[in-house]
mmCIF file of C-alpha atoms in Angstrom:
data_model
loop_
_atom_site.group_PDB
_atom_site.id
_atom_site.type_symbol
_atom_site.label_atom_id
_atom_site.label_comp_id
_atom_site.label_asym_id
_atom_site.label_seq_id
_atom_site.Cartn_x
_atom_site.Cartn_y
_atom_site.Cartn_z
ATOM 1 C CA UNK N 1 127.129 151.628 154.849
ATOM 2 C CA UNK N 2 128.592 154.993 154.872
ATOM 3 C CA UNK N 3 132.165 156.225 156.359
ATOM 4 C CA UNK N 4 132.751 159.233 158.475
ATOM 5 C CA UNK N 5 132.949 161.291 155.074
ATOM 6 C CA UNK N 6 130.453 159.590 153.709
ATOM 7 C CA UNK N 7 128.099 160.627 156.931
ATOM 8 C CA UNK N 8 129.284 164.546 156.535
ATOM 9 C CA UNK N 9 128.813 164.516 152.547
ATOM 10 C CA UNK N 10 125.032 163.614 153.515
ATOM 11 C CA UNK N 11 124.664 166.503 156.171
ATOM 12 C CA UNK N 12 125.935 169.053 153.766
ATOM 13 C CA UNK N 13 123.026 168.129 151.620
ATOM 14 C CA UNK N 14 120.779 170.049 154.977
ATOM 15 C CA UNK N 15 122.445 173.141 154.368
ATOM 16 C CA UNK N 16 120.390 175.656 152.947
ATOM 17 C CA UNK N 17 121.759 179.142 151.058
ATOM 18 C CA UNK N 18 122.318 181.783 153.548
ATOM 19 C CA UNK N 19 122.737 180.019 156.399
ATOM 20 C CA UNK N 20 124.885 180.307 159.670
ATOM 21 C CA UNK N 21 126.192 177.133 160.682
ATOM 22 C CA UNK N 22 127.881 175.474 164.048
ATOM 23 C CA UNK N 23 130.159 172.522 163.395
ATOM 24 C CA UNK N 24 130.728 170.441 166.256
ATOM 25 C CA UNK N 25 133.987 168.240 166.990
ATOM 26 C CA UNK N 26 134.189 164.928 165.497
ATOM 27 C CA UNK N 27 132.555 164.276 162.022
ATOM 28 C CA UNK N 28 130.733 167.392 162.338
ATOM 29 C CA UNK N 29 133.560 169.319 161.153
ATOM 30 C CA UNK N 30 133.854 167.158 158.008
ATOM 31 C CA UNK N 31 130.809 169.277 156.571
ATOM 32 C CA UNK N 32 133.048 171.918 155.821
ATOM 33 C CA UNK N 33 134.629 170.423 152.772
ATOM 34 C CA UNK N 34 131.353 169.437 151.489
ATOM 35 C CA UNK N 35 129.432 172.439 150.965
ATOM 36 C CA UNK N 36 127.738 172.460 147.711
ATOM 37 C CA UNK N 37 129.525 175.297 145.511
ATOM 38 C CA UNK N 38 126.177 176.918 144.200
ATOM 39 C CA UNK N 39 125.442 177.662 148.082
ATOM 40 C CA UNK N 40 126.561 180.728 150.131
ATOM 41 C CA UNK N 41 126.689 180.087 154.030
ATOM 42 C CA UNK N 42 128.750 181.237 156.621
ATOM 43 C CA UNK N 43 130.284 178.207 159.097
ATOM 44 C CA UNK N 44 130.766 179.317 162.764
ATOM 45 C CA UNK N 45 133.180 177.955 165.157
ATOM 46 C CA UNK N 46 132.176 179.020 168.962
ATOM 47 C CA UNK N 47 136.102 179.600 169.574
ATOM 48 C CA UNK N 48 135.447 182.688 168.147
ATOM 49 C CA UNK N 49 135.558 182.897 164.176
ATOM 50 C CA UNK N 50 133.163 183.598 161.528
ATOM 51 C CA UNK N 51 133.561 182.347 157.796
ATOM 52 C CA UNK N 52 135.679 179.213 158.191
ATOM 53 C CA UNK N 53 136.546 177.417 154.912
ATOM 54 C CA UNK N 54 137.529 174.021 154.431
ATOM 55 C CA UNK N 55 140.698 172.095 156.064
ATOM 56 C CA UNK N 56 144.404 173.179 154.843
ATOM 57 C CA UNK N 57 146.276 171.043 152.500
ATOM 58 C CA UNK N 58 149.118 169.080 154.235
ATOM 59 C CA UNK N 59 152.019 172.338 154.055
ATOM 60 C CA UNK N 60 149.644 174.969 154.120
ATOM 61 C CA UNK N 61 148.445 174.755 157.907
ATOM 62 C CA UNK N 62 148.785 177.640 159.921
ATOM 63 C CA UNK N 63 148.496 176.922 163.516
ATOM 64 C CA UNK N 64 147.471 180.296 164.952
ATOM 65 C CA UNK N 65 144.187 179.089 162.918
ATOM 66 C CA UNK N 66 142.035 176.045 164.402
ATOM 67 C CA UNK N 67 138.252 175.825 165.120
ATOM 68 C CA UNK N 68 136.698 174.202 168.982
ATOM 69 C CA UNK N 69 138.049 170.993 168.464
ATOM 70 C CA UNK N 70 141.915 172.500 167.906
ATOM 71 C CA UNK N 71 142.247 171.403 164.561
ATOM 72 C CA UNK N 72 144.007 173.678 162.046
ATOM 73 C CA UNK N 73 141.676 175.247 159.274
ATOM 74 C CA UNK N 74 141.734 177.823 157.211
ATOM 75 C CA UNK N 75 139.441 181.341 156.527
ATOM 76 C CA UNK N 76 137.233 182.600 153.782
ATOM 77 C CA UNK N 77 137.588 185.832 152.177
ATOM 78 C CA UNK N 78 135.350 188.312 154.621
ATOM 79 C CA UNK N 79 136.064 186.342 157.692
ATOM 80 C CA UNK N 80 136.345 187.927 161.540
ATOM 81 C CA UNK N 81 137.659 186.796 164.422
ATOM 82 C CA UNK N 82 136.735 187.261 167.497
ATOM 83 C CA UNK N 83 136.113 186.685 171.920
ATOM 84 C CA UNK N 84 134.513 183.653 172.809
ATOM 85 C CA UNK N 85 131.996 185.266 174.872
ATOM 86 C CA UNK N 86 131.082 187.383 171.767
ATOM 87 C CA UNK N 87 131.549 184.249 169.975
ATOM 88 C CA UNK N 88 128.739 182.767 172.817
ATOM 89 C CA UNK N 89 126.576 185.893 172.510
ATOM 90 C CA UNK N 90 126.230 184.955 168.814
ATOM 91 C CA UNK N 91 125.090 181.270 170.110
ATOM 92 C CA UNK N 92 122.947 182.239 173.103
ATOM 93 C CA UNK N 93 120.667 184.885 170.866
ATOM 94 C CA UNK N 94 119.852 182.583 168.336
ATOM 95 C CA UNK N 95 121.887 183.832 165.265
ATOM 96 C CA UNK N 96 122.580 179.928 164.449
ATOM 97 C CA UNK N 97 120.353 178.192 161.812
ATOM 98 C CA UNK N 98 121.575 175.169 162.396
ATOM 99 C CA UNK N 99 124.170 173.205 164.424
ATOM 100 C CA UNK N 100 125.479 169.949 163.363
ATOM 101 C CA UNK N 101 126.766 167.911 166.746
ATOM 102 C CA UNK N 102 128.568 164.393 166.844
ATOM 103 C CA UNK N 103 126.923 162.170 169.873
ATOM 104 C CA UNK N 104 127.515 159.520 172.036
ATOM 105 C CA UNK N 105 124.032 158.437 172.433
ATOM 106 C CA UNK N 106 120.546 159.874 171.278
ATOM 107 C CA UNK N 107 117.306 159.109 172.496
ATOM 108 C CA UNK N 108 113.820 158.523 170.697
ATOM 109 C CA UNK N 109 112.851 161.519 172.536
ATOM 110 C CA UNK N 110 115.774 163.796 170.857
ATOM 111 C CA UNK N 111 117.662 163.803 173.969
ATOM 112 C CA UNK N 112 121.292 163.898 173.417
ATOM 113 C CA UNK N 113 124.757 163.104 175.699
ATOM 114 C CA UNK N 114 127.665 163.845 173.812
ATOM 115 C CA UNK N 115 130.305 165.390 176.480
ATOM 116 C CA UNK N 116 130.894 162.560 179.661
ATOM 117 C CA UNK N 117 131.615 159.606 180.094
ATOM 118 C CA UNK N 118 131.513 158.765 183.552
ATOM 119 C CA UNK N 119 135.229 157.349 185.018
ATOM 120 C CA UNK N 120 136.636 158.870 182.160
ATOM 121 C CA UNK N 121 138.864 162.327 182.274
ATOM 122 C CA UNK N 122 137.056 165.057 180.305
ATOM 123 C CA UNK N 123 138.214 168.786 180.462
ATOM 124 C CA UNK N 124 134.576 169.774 180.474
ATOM 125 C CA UNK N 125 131.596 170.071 178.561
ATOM 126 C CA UNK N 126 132.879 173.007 175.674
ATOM 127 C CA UNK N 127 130.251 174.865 173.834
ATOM 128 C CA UNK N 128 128.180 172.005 173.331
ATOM 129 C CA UNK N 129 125.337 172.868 176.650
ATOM 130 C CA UNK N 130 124.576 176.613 175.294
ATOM 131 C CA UNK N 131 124.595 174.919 171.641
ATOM 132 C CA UNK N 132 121.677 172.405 172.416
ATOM 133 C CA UNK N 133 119.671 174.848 174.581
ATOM 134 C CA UNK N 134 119.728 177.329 171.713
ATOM 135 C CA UNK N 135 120.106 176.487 168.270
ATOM 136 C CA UNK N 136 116.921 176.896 166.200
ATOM 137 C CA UNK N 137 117.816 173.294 164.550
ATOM 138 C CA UNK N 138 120.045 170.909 165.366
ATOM 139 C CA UNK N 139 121.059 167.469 163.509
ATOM 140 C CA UNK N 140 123.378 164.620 164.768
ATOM 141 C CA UNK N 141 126.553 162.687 162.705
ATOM 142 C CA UNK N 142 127.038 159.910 164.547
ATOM 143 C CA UNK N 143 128.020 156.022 164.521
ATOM 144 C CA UNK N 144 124.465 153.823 164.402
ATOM 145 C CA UNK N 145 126.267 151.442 167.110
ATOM 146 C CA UNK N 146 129.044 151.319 169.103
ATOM 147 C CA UNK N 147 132.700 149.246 169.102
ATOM 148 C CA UNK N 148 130.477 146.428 170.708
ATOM 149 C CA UNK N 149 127.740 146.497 168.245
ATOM 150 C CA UNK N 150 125.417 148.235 170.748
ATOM 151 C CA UNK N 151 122.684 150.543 169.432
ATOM 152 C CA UNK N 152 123.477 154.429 170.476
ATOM 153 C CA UNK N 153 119.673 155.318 169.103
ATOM 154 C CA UNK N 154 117.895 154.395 172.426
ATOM 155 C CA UNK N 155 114.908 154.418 174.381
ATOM 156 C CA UNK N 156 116.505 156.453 177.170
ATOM 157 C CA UNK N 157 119.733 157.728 177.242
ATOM 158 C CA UNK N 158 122.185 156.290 180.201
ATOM 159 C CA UNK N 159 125.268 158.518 179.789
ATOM 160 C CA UNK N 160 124.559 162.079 181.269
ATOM 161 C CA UNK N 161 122.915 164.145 178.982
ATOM 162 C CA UNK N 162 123.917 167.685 177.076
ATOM 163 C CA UNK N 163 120.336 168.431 176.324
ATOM 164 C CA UNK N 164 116.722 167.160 176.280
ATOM 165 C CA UNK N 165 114.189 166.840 173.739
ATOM 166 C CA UNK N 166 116.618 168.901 171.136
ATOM 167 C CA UNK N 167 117.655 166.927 168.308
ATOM 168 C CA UNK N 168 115.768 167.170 165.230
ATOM 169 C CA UNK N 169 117.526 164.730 163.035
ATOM 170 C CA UNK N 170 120.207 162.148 162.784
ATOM 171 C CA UNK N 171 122.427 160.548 160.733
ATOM 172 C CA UNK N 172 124.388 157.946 161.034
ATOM 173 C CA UNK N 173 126.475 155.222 158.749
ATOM 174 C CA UNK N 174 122.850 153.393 158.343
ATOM 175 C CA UNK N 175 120.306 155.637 157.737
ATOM 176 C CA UNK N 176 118.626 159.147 158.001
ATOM 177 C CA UNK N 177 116.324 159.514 160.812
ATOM 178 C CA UNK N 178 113.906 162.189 161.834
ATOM 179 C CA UNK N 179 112.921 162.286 165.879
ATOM 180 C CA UNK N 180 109.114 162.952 166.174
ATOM 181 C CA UNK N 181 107.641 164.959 168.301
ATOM 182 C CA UNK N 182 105.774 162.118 170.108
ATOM 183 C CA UNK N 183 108.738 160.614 170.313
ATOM 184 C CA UNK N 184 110.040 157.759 167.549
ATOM 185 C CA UNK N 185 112.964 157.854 165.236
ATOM 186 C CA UNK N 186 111.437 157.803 161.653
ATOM 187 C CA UNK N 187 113.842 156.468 159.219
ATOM 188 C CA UNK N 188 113.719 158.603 155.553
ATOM 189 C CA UNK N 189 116.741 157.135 154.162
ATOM 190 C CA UNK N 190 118.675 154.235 154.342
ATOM 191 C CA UNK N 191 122.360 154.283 153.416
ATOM 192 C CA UNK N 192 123.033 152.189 150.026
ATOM 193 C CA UNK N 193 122.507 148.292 150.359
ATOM 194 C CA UNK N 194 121.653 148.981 154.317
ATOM 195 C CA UNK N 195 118.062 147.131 154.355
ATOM 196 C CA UNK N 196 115.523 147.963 156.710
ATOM 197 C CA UNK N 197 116.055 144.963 158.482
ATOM 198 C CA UNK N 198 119.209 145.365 159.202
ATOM 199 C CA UNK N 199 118.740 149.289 160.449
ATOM 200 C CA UNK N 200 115.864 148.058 162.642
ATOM 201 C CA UNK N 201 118.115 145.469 164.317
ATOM 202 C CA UNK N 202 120.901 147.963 165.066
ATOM 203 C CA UNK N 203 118.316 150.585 166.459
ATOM 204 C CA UNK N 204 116.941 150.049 170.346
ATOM 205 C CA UNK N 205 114.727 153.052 170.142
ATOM 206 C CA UNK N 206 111.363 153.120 168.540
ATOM 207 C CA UNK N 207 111.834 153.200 165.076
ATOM 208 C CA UNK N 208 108.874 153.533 162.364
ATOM 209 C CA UNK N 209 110.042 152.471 159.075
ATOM 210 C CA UNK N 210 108.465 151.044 155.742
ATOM 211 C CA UNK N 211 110.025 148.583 153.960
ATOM 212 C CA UNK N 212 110.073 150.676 150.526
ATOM 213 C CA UNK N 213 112.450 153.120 152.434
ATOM 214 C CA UNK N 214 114.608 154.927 149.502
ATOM 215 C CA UNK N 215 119.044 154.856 149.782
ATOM 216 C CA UNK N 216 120.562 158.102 150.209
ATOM 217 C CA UNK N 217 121.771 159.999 147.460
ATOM 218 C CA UNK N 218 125.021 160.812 148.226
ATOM 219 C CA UNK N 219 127.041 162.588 145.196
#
């Protein structure tokens, strides 16, 4: 199965040239040092900054730069920075291809809760409501199961949710999954030596899966 880089090296393999691109907090923002070099995209961080590159080498951070999760970064040649509502503005219109989220649970419906958990202190919900009620395309990185071994691909989701019926893909340490429309997550890929079996077992959603599935091909 596949780490957190592992998870983000397979994402960037969804980018297509040209495109504008959200990175979410978590393994989301991993993506960025995985673009493929013969691609030219533009990564957007709803802080407020166009043209983010990947992260600083240890020495080289310079904290007046960070993306939405407050991590230092650094800028590509042709950046801009900017408000947050302009930032937002960018978001709410549509100018996103695609927005890559991290989630706590996602449903066979492509409903998605990735912002409360409830008992637990959270300064609010960030960017991540206007993201998932306007993004043309939107794919999760995510853990397949929880610290318990619990599935976090469900039926239903039971934490509250950040959007419904949203999420096109998902991918996970396991597999690659597409959410139908009809609801269903269809598995495309499975990560390398992951069977079927074992995928199917750590999935309580409805998944639809033949046993010939092919691995992912990661480098």
């Amino acid at each position: 199965m596949l780490d957190k880089n592992g998870i983000a090296k397979r994402i960037a393999k969804e980018i297509k040239d040209g495109y504008y691109v959200n990175l979410g907090i978590g393994i989301p923002t991993l993506v960025a040092n995985y673009i493929p070099t013969h691609i030219n995209i533009v990564l957007q961080s709803e802080n407020g900054l166009l043209g983010m590159g990947p992260f600083p080498f240890e020495g080289e951070e310079d904290a007046d730069l960070i993306n939405a999760g407050k991590q230092t970064i650094t800028t590509l040649p042709g950046s801009s920075i900017f408000d947050s509502a302009m930032s937002f503005g960018m978001i709410r219109s549509q100018k996103i291809d695609l927005t890559i989220l991290g989630a706590m649970e996602v449903s066979e419906f492509g409903d998605i809760a990735n912002w409360k958990i409830p008992g637990k202190m959270v300064k609010g919900m960030g960017g991540a409501m206007d993201l998932v009620a306007s993004a043309k395309n939107i794919i999760v990185a995510m853990q397949h199961v929880n610290k318990a071994g619990e599935s976090k691909l469900l039926p239903e989701c039971t934490l509250p949710l950040t959007g419904v019926r949203c999420i096109k893909k998902v991918v996970t340490e396991l597999a690659v999954l597409d959410i139908l429309p009809e609801g269903g997550f269809q598995l495309l890929e499975r990560a390398p030596g992951v069977s079927v079996d074992y995928i199917r077992n750590a999935t309580s959603g409805r998944l639809i899966a033949d046993d010939d599935t092919p691995e992912m091909q990661i480098d």
